[in-house]
XYZ file of C-alpha atoms in Angstrom:
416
model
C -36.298 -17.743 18.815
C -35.350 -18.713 15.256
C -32.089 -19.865 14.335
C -30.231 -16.963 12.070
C -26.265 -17.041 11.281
C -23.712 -14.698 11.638
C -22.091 -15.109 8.587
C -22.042 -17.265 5.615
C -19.096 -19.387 4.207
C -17.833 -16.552 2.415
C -19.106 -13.436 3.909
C -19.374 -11.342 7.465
C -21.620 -8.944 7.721
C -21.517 -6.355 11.266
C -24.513 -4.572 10.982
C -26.293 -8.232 10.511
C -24.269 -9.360 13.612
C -25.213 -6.340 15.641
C -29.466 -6.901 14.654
C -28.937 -10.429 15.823
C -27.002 -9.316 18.929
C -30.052 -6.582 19.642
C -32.260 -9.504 18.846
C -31.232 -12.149 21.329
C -31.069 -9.148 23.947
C -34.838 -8.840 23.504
C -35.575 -12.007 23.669
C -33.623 -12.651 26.846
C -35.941 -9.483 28.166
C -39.058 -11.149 27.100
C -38.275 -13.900 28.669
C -36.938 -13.326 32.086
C -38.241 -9.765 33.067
C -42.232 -9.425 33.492
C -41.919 -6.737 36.596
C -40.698 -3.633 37.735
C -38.004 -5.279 40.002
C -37.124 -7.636 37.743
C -35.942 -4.733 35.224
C -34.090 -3.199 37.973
C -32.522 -6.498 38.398
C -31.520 -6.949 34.834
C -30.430 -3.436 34.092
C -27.187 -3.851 36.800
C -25.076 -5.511 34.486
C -26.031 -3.602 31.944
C -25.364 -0.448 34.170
C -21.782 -2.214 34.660
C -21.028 -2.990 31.023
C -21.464 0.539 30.071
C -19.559 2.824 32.355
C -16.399 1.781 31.357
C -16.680 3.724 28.461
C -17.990 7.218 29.806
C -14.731 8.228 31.046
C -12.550 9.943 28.673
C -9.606 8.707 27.491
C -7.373 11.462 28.230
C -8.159 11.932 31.637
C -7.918 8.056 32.788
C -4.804 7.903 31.334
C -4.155 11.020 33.489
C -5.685 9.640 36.482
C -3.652 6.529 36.990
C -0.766 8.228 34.866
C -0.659 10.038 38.753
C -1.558 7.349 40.810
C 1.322 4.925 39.341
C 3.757 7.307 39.223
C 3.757 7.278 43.621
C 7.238 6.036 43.606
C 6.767 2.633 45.282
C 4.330 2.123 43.174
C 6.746 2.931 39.770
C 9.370 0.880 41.397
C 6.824 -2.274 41.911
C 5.827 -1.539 38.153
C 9.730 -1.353 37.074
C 10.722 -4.702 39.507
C 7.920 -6.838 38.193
C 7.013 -5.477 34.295
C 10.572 -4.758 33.311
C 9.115 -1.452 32.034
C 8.526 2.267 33.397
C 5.421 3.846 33.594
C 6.744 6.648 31.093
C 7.048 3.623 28.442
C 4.060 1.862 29.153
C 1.567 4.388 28.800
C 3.580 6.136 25.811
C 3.257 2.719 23.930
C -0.111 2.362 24.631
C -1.236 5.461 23.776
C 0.904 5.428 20.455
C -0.287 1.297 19.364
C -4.209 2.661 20.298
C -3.900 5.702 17.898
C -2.659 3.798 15.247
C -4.828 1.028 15.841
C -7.780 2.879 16.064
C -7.274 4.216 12.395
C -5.589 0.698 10.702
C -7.078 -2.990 10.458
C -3.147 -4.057 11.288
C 0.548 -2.388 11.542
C 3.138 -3.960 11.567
C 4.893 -4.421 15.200
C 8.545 -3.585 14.783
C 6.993 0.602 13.783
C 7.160 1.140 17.271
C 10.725 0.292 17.350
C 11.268 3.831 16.030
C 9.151 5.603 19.281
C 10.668 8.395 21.255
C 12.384 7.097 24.497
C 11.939 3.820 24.285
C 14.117 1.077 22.925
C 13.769 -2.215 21.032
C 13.490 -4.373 24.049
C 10.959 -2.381 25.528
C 9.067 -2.863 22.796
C 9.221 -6.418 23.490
C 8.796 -6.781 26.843
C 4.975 -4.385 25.971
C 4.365 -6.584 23.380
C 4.550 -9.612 25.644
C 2.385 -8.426 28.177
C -0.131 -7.239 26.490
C -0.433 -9.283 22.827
C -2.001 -13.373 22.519
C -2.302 -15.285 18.873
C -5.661 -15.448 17.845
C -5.333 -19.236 17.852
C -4.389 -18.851 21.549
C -7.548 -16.619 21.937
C -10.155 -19.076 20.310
C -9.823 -21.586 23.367
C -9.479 -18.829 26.196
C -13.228 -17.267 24.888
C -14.812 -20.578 24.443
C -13.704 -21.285 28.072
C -15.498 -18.133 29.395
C -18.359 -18.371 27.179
C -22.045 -18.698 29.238
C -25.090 -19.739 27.597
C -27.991 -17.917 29.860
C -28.816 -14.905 30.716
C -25.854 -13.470 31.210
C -23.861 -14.620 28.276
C -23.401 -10.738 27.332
C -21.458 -9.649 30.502
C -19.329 -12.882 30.677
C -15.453 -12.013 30.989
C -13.917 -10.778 27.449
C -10.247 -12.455 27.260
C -9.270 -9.411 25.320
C -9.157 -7.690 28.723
C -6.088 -9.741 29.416
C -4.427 -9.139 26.119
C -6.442 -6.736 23.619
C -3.322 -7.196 20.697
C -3.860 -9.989 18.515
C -1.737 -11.640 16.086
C -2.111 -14.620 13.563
C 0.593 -17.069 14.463
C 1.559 -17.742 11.020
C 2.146 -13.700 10.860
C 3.051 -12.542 14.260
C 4.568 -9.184 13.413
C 1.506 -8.062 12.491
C -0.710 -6.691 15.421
C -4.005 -5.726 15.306
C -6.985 -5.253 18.367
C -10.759 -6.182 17.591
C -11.366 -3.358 20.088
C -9.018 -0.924 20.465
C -10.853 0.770 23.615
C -9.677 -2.348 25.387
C -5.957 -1.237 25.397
C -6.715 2.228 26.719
C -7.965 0.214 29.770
C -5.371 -2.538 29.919
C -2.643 0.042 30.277
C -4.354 1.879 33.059
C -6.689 0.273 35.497
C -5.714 -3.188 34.111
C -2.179 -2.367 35.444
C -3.716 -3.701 38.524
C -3.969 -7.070 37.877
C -0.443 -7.111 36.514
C 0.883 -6.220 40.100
C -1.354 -7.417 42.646
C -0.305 -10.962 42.851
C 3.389 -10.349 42.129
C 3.587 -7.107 44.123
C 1.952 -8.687 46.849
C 1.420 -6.589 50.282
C 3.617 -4.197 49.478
C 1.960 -3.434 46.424
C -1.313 -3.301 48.015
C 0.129 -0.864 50.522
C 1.745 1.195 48.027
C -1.514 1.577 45.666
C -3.614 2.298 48.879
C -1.137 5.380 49.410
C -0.816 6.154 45.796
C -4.952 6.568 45.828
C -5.209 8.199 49.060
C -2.766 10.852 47.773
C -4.471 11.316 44.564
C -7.634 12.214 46.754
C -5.905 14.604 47.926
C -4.591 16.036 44.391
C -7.828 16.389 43.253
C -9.206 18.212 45.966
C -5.979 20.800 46.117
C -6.483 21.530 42.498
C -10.163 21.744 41.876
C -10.133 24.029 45.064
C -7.286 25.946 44.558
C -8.051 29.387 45.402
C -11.563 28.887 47.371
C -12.410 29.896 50.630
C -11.910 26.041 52.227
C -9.256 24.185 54.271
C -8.103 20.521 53.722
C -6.768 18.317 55.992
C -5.081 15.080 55.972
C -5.010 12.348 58.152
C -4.936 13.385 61.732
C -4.107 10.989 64.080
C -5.990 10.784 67.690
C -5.937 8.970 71.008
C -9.111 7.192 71.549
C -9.646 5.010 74.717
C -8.972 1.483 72.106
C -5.027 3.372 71.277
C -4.723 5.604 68.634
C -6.317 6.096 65.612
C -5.864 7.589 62.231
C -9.192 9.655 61.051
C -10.685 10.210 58.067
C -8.292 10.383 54.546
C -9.028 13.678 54.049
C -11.603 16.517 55.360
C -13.084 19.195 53.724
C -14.566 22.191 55.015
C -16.010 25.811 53.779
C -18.269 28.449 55.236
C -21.353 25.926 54.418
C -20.451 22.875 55.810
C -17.491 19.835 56.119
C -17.169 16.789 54.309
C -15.245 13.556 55.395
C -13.692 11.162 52.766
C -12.357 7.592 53.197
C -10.578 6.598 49.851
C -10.903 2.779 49.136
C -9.183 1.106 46.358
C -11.507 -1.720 46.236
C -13.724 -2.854 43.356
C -16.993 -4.267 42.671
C -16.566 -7.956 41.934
C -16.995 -9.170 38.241
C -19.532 -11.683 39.620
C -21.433 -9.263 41.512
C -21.405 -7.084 38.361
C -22.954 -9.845 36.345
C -25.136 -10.871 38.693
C -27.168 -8.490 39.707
C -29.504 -8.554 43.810
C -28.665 -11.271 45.496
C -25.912 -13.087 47.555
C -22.839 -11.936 45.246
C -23.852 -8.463 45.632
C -24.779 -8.197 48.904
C -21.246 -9.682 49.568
C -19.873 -6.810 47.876
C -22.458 -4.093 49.476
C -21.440 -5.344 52.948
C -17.726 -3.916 52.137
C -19.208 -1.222 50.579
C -21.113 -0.880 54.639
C -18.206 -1.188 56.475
C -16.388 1.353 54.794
C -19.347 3.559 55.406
C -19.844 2.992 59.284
C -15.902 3.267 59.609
C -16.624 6.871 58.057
C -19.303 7.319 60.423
C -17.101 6.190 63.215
C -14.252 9.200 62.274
C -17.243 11.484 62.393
C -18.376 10.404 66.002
C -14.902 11.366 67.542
C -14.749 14.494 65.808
C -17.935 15.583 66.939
C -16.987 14.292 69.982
C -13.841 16.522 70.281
C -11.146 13.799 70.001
C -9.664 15.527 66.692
C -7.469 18.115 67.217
C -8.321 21.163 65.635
C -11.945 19.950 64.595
C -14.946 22.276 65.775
C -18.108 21.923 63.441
C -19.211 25.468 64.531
C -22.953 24.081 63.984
C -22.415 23.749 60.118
C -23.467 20.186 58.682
C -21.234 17.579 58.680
C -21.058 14.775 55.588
C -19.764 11.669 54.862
C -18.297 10.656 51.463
C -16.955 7.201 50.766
C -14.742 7.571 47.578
C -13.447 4.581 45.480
C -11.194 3.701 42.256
C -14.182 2.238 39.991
C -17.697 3.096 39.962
C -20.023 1.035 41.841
C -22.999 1.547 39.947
C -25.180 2.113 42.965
C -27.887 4.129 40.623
C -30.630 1.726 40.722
C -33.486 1.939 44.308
C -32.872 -1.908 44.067
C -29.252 -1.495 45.227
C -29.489 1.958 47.099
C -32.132 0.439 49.938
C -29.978 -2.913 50.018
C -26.994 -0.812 50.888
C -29.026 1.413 53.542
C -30.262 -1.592 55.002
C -26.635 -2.904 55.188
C -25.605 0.326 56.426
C -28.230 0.525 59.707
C -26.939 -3.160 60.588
C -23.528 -2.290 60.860
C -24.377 0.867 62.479
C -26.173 -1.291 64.834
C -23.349 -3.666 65.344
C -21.146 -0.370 66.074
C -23.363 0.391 68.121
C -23.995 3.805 66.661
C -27.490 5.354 66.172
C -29.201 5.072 62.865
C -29.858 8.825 62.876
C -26.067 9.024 61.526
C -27.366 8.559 57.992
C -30.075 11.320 58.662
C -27.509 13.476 60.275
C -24.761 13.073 58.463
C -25.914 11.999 55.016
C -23.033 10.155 52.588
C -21.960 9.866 49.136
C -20.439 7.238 46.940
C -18.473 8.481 44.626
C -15.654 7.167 42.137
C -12.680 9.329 41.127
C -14.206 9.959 38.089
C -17.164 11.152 39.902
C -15.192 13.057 42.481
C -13.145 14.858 39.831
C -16.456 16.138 39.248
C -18.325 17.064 42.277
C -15.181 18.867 44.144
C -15.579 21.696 41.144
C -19.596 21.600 42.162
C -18.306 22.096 45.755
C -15.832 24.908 44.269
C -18.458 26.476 42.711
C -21.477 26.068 45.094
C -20.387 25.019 48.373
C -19.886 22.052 50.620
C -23.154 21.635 51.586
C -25.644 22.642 48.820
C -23.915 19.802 46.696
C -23.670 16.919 49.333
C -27.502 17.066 50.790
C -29.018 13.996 49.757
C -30.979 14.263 45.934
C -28.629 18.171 45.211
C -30.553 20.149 42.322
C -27.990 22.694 41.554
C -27.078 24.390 38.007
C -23.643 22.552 37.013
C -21.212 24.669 35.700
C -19.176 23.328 32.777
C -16.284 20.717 34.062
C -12.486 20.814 33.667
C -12.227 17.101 31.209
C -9.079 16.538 32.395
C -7.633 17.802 36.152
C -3.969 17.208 35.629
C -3.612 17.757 31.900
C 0.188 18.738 32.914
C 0.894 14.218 33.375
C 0.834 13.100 30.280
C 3.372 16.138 29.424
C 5.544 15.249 32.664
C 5.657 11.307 32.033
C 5.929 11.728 28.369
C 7.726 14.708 27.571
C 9.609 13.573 24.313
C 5.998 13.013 22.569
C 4.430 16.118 24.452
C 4.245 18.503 21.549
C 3.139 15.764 18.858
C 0.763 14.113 20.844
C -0.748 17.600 21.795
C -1.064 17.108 24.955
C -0.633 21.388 26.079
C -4.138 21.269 24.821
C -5.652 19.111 26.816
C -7.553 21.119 29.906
């Protein structure tokens, strides 16, 4: 490939930098992918670097917005950050909307927000802003020169507010998306070391419960019954059952709710040992599912009769898992049918009682399907089905609840 430069010693040019960018791409293309499987293979990480940015902005800051705010959760947030929920997402939401519109502002503006005071500020500020001369060495660090070189971790993840040292009252963020996603599912990786067990315990809850929120209100006024956790003797002690089960005059639905995400090397990387790593989680969630099913069939939940109606399973996690490729659906029923087989439960479970993967977004989604059509004409594997028009945002009412003193400015009674 010939040599071409970004810029000159004067001059940058984007719409050169994004030709050359859409350039190299091809070439890498050219190069490595000559099959049909090989494209499957190299569209993964593409798959992965893309989906962040489907999900509206409004309704992921809603959607963790009502996970974090699970009161163990806000307290591990307030012990560890220094900083409430309420403040965090109110000053990320008000630095992205200014950012999104200016090059630069000026830091101490946000001195003057609603509710939150100077050291707050601060504290935000110093989770969540690096000097660009800080930045320079943390990207060259990261940076991969193959293949993959356009899904290698972005440092701005960590910190998307920038500052010249010389100048450091004056923020600015290369990509402003980026801080929409730091202040909600990067919250994570805030916590998780700090917050240890009982963090992980507490966001497993918070998760599980916002399962349970979504089906409630989607449902609301439908023909179905929901049911929690219902614990059961089995011959091994007792045991918990599914998260949550669904059921109308069509069918039932079981859901486990996992927290767990996709690995960022298994992202980048595409079939092979990383991601079969990953799909083998993915497996075990799916034949635990399977499991809860067996003893309700079997009569050891109380309260459970299937009255001959079809039965599904549905395995539903935080992040999207980007099964959407045949590569990576096979891989994960051939995963399935050997943990099935170490279970010692019959393959025909998948026939039987076909399941779904499905990320909150995704769930937020097909519960109104269900609403509208029924348990089981939208869980059968491959569903054609006229979709009605979908609510954006379920819980429009959080953003309003955690951040009343900016409610009517921000405009958030119109969100729906």
């Amino acid at each position: 490939m010939q040599q071409q430069t970004l810029a000159s010693a004067n001059t940058f040019d984007p719409v050169k930098s994004v030709q050359l960018v859409r350039q190299l791409t091809m070439h890498i293309s050219k190069t490595h992918v000559h099959s049909h499987d090989e494209a499957l293979s190299a569209v993964i990480p593409l798959i992965h670097q893309q989906m962040p940015w489907s999900d509206d902005t409004f309704s992921r800051i809603a959607r963790y917005g009502q996970i974090y705010r699970h009161q163990p959760l806000a307290e591990i947030m307030q012990s560890v950050l220094k900083i409430s929920l309420s403040a965090w997402l109110k000053l990320g939401l008000a630095v992205f909307s200014l950012l999104v519109r200016s090059h630069s502002v000026d830091r101490s503006i946000f001195f003057h927000l609603p509710g939150v005071d100077r050291e707050t500020v601060e504290q935000f500020f110093a989770l969540t802003t690096r000097s660009i001369e800080e930045l320079g060495p943390r990207i060259k660090s990261q940076q991969v020169y193959d293949r993959k070189w356009a899904y290698a971790f972005n440092p701005l993840r960590e910190r998307p507010i920038n500052f010249f040292q010389v100048e450091p009252e004056r923020i600015f963020a290369p990509i402003p998306q980026l801080l929409i996603w730091h202040v909600t599912d990067g919250l994570y990786y805030h916590l998780i070391e700090a917050g240890g067990s009982l963090f992980a315990k507490a966001f497993g809850d918070a998760c599980e419960i916002y399962v349970g929120n979504v089906l409630t209100t989607a449902l609301q006024g439908k023909q179905v019954e929901i049911y929690g956790e219902r614990p059961y003797e089995t011959s091994k002690g007792q045991k918990a059952g599914a998260d949550w089960l669904v059921s109308d005059h069509t069918g039932h639905i079981f859901l486990e709710c996992k927290a767990k995400r996709m690995t960022l090397q298994a992202k980048t990387a595409g079939p092979g040992e990383s991601m079969d790593k990953d799909l083998r989680v993915l497996a075990g969630y799916i034949v635990q599912n399977y499991k809860n099913i067996r003893d309700a069939m079997g009569g050891s939940v109380p309260g459970f009769n299937s009255k001959g109606l079809p039965v599904f399973s549905g395995i539903v996690t935080l992040e999207d898992w980007g099964l959407v490729t045949s590569q990576l659906k096979d891989r994960l029923n051939v995963l399935v049918e050997d943990e099935l087989q170490d279970a010692g439960l019959p393959a025909s479970m998948t026939v039987d009682h076909p399941y779904k993967i499905l990320s909150f977004f995704q769930l937020e989604r097909h519960v109104q399907d269900i609403a509208n059509k029924g348990i089981a004409t939208v869980s059968v594997p491959d569903a054609v089905y006229s979709r009605a028009a979908y609510r954006g945002c379920l819980f429009p009412e959080t953003l309003a609840e955690l951040m009343p003193d900016i409610a009517e400015n921000a405009g958030f009674h119109h969100l729906r």
